[in-house]
Amino acid sequence: MGLVSDGKKAVALVRKAVRNRSAVIDVRRTLAARPKHPPFQYRVAVYFADGAVNMYQMRQWYKPLADLAKTWPVVVLSRSATGAEALLHDDALPVAFVPTVRDLERFIAKQDIRVVLYVNQNTRNFQMFRYGRRWHVFINHGESDKMYMTTNQYKAYDYAMIAGDAARERLTRVLWDYDIERRTIEIGRPQADHYSGTLPYTPDERTVVLYAPTWEGDRPSAHYGSIATHGEALVGALLATGRHRVIYRPHPRSGVVNHEYGAANKRIIAALSAANTADPSARHVFDDGPELGWQLSAADVAIVDISAMVYDRLAADKPLMITRPADPAAAIDTHGYLSACEWLATEDAADIVAQTERVLGDPEAVARLEEWVTHYFGDTAPGAATARFHGAVQRLMDDWDSWYARSVADTEDDEPEDEAELDDES
């Protein structure tokens, strides 16, 4: 078994190397055909060291960043070939492919980047932290109560932009000696001002259920995924009624670690296809597109795992249920919304029709939802979060000007006086 395992790993490594080399060639060819980046054009950079598999972390920021770029030009610093390839294909923001530290140094030397934004905790972020005289700011790729949201890595950044009071309480509770007042800036969820996408069906009398599970996780404490434990049962029950429409949006990494999880994902997709073939009017949706928005607003009820999707849906202010992890080792933070949410246990998955009807018919749940929306995101009026995001960047730019002026003054004070001045003093 060991030899077989080693052989599979070797084949996977070779395939990865070939894929990366192909991506490098494609990226360089694409960039060569485009105009070069103007010198000293960009004030804001988004540092992204991940490959294509984690592009969902970038894509949700495209529209807020494009809007910000109207005031402060933005460029994405891409370290991975497959990530750069995907970024260039999406063509949402200017991209600089900087695979080596030397490439990175050369690029930023010709720009005036004052704020660097980070959407994740890739270990290669530290290769960018070495550059001072600019603000390094963690903006994350979603809001949730997962343990990822309280990692001590927050301390590595100059600032963190957070959603609201819930994030502030979460960080205060877990991080030691962290100046929460000075180093965090509340912005809400700017992505909610830029929901996009076209409804792929004509609305009718069917109850629309969004099932958006996360991936299986790479360690027991992060085993939040429900595809293999809840997914097949609940989707099967909804498909059988003839009264429901399922929008199935699995996490892009589903099945990356666990083969059985990936197999269950494929079976659900096949079941949706078969149901549409049997009844074309059903128009069930398998959604693997880059845009997130229409799914949240179209669904009458959402079923999600412990993930950022809980809070994406929470911001939409509509009914939702959360799958309770089957693995008892999965870490659950019950200090926030998860202490008052509507849980869906594994044994109740097949009874999902009755469960959704209960949630949809509960007026008290609506009132509770309003309170939690405000607690997590503050003012959710259209445009409010975008205004806070722009205001946060403006504040950092103003602070940059102050610190730069101070550093110039300190440098001048350190310079030796000329001989004439010395003679006058003597």
CSV table of C-alpha atoms in Angstrom, one decimal, residues 220-394:
chain,number,residue,atom,x,y,z
A,220,PRO,CA,-11.2,17.2,12.5
A,221,SER,CA,-11.8,20.6,14.1
A,222,ALA,CA,-12.7,22.0,10.7
A,223,HIS,CA,-15.0,19.1,9.6
A,224,TYR,CA,-18.0,21.3,8.9
A,225,GLY,CA,-18.9,19.9,5.5
A,226,SER,CA,-22.3,18.2,5.1
A,227,ILE,CA,-22.4,16.8,1.6
A,228,ALA,CA,-21.6,13.2,2.7
A,229,THR,CA,-23.6,13.3,5.9
A,230,HIS,CA,-26.7,15.5,5.1
A,231,GLY,CA,-26.5,16.4,1.5
A,232,GLU,CA,-27.8,13.4,-0.4
A,233,ALA,CA,-30.7,12.8,2.0
A,234,LEU,CA,-31.9,16.4,2.0
A,235,VAL,CA,-31.5,16.9,-1.7
A,236,GLY,CA,-33.2,13.6,-2.5
A,237,ALA,CA,-36.2,14.5,-0.3
A,238,LEU,CA,-36.6,18.0,-1.9
A,239,LEU,CA,-36.3,16.6,-5.4
A,240,ALA,CA,-39.1,14.1,-4.7
A,241,THR,CA,-41.8,16.6,-3.8
A,242,GLY,CA,-42.4,18.3,-7.1
A,243,ARG,CA,-43.0,21.5,-5.1
A,244,HIS,CA,-39.4,22.5,-4.5
A,245,ARG,CA,-36.6,23.9,-6.6
A,246,VAL,CA,-33.0,23.2,-5.4
A,247,ILE,CA,-30.1,25.5,-6.0
A,248,TYR,CA,-27.0,23.5,-5.2
A,249,ARG,CA,-23.8,25.5,-4.8
A,250,PRO,CA,-21.0,23.3,-3.3
A,251,HIS,CA,-17.7,24.7,-2.2
A,252,PRO,CA,-15.1,24.7,-5.0
A,253,ARG,CA,-12.8,22.5,-2.9
A,254,SER,CA,-15.4,19.8,-2.3
A,255,GLY,CA,-13.7,16.4,-2.5
A,256,VAL,CA,-10.1,17.8,-2.5
A,257,VAL,CA,-9.2,15.9,0.7
A,258,ASN,CA,-11.8,13.2,1.0
A,259,HIS,CA,-12.6,11.0,-2.0
A,260,GLU,CA,-16.0,9.9,-0.5
A,261,TYR,CA,-17.0,13.5,0.0
A,262,GLY,CA,-16.2,14.2,-3.7
A,263,ALA,CA,-18.1,11.1,-4.8
A,264,ALA,CA,-21.2,12.3,-2.8
A,265,ASN,CA,-21.0,15.7,-4.5
A,266,LYS,CA,-21.0,14.1,-7.9
A,267,ARG,CA,-24.0,11.9,-7.0
A,268,ILE,CA,-26.0,15.0,-5.9
A,269,ILE,CA,-25.1,16.8,-9.2
A,270,ALA,CA,-26.2,13.7,-11.1
A,271,ALA,CA,-29.5,13.6,-9.1
A,272,LEU,CA,-30.3,17.2,-10.0
A,273,SER,CA,-29.7,16.5,-13.7
A,274,ALA,CA,-31.9,13.4,-13.6
A,275,ALA,CA,-34.7,15.3,-11.9
A,276,ASN,CA,-34.5,18.0,-14.6
A,277,THR,CA,-34.6,15.4,-17.3
A,278,ALA,CA,-37.7,13.7,-15.7
A,279,ASP,CA,-39.4,17.1,-15.2
A,280,PRO,CA,-38.0,20.0,-17.3
A,281,SER,CA,-40.2,22.5,-15.5
A,282,ALA,CA,-38.4,21.8,-12.2
A,283,ARG,CA,-35.3,23.7,-13.3
A,284,HIS,CA,-33.1,22.6,-10.4
A,285,VAL,CA,-29.8,24.4,-10.5
A,286,PHE,CA,-26.2,23.1,-10.0
A,287,ASP,CA,-24.3,26.4,-9.5
A,288,ASP,CA,-20.6,26.5,-9.8
A,289,GLY,CA,-20.3,30.0,-11.2
A,290,PRO,CA,-18.1,32.8,-9.9
A,291,GLU,CA,-20.9,35.2,-9.1
A,292,LEU,CA,-22.7,35.2,-5.7
A,293,GLY,CA,-25.8,37.2,-5.1
A,294,TRP,CA,-28.8,36.0,-7.1
A,295,GLN,CA,-28.8,32.7,-5.1
A,296,LEU,CA,-29.1,34.5,-1.8
A,297,SER,CA,-31.9,36.8,-2.9
A,298,ALA,CA,-33.8,34.1,-4.8
A,299,ALA,CA,-34.0,31.4,-2.2
A,300,ASP,CA,-37.0,31.2,0.1
A,301,VAL,CA,-34.8,29.3,2.6
A,302,ALA,CA,-31.1,28.4,2.6
A,303,ILE,CA,-29.4,25.4,4.1
A,304,VAL,CA,-25.7,26.0,4.7
A,305,ASP,CA,-22.8,24.6,6.7
A,306,ILE,CA,-20.7,26.5,9.3
A,307,SER,CA,-18.9,28.7,6.9
A,308,ALA,CA,-18.9,32.2,5.5
A,309,MET,CA,-22.1,31.3,3.6
A,310,VAL,CA,-24.0,31.5,6.9
A,311,TYR,CA,-23.2,35.2,7.1
A,312,ASP,CA,-23.7,35.8,3.4
A,313,ARG,CA,-27.2,34.6,3.9
A,314,LEU,CA,-27.6,36.3,7.2
A,315,ALA,CA,-26.8,39.6,5.4
A,316,ALA,CA,-29.6,38.8,2.9
A,317,ASP,CA,-32.0,38.9,5.9
A,318,LYS,CA,-33.9,35.7,4.9
A,319,PRO,CA,-34.6,32.3,6.6
A,320,LEU,CA,-31.8,29.8,6.9
A,321,MET,CA,-30.8,26.6,8.5
A,322,ILE,CA,-27.3,25.4,9.5
A,323,THR,CA,-26.2,21.8,9.3
A,324,ARG,CA,-24.8,20.5,12.6
A,325,PRO,CA,-21.5,18.8,12.0
A,326,ALA,CA,-21.6,15.1,12.3
A,327,ASP,CA,-18.0,15.0,13.6
A,328,PRO,CA,-18.0,15.8,17.3
A,329,ALA,CA,-14.5,17.1,17.0
A,330,ALA,CA,-15.6,20.0,14.8
A,331,ALA,CA,-15.2,23.2,16.7
A,332,ILE,CA,-18.4,25.2,17.1
A,333,ASP,CA,-18.3,28.8,18.4
A,334,THR,CA,-21.7,29.2,20.1
A,335,HIS,CA,-21.0,32.7,21.4
A,336,GLY,CA,-22.6,34.3,18.4
A,337,TYR,CA,-25.3,33.5,15.9
A,338,LEU,CA,-24.7,29.8,16.2
A,339,SER,CA,-26.1,30.0,19.7
A,340,ALA,CA,-29.5,30.9,18.3
A,341,CYS,CA,-29.6,29.5,14.8
A,342,GLU,CA,-31.9,26.9,13.3
A,343,TRP,CA,-29.8,23.6,13.4
A,344,LEU,CA,-30.3,20.7,11.0
A,345,ALA,CA,-29.0,17.5,12.5
A,346,THR,CA,-28.0,14.5,10.4
A,347,GLU,CA,-31.0,12.5,11.5
A,348,ASP,CA,-33.3,15.3,10.4
A,349,ALA,CA,-31.9,15.7,6.9
A,350,ALA,CA,-34.4,13.3,5.2
A,351,ASP,CA,-37.2,15.3,6.9
A,352,ILE,CA,-36.0,18.5,5.3
A,353,VAL,CA,-39.4,19.4,3.9
A,354,ALA,CA,-41.1,19.6,7.3
A,355,GLN,CA,-38.0,21.4,8.7
A,356,THR,CA,-38.1,24.1,6.0
A,357,GLU,CA,-41.8,24.6,6.4
A,358,ARG,CA,-41.3,25.1,10.2
A,359,VAL,CA,-38.6,27.7,9.7
A,360,LEU,CA,-40.6,29.6,7.0
A,361,GLY,CA,-43.7,29.7,9.2
A,362,ASP,CA,-42.0,31.1,12.3
A,363,PRO,CA,-42.5,34.9,12.7
A,364,GLU,CA,-40.3,35.0,15.8
A,365,ALA,CA,-37.4,33.7,13.7
A,366,VAL,CA,-37.7,36.8,11.5
A,367,ALA,CA,-37.4,39.1,14.4
A,368,ARG,CA,-34.4,37.2,15.8
A,369,LEU,CA,-32.8,37.4,12.4
A,370,GLU,CA,-33.0,41.2,12.3
A,371,GLU,CA,-31.2,41.5,15.6
A,372,TRP,CA,-28.4,39.2,14.4
A,373,VAL,CA,-28.0,41.0,11.1
A,374,THR,CA,-27.4,44.3,12.9
A,375,HIS,CA,-25.0,42.6,15.4
A,376,TYR,CA,-22.9,41.1,12.6
A,377,PHE,CA,-23.0,43.8,9.9
A,378,GLY,CA,-24.2,47.1,11.4
A,379,ASP,CA,-26.1,49.3,8.9
A,380,THR,CA,-27.1,47.1,6.0
A,381,ALA,CA,-28.9,49.9,4.0
A,382,PRO,CA,-27.8,49.9,0.3
A,383,GLY,CA,-24.4,51.5,-0.1
A,384,ALA,CA,-23.7,51.8,3.7
A,385,ALA,CA,-21.0,49.1,3.8
A,386,THR,CA,-19.4,50.5,0.6
A,387,ALA,CA,-19.2,53.9,2.1
A,388,ARG,CA,-17.5,52.5,5.2
A,389,PHE,CA,-15.0,50.5,3.1
A,390,HIS,CA,-14.1,53.6,1.1
A,391,GLY,CA,-13.8,55.6,4.3
A,392,ALA,CA,-11.5,53.0,5.8
A,393,VAL,CA,-9.1,53.2,2.8
A,394,GLN,CA,-9.3,57.0,2.9
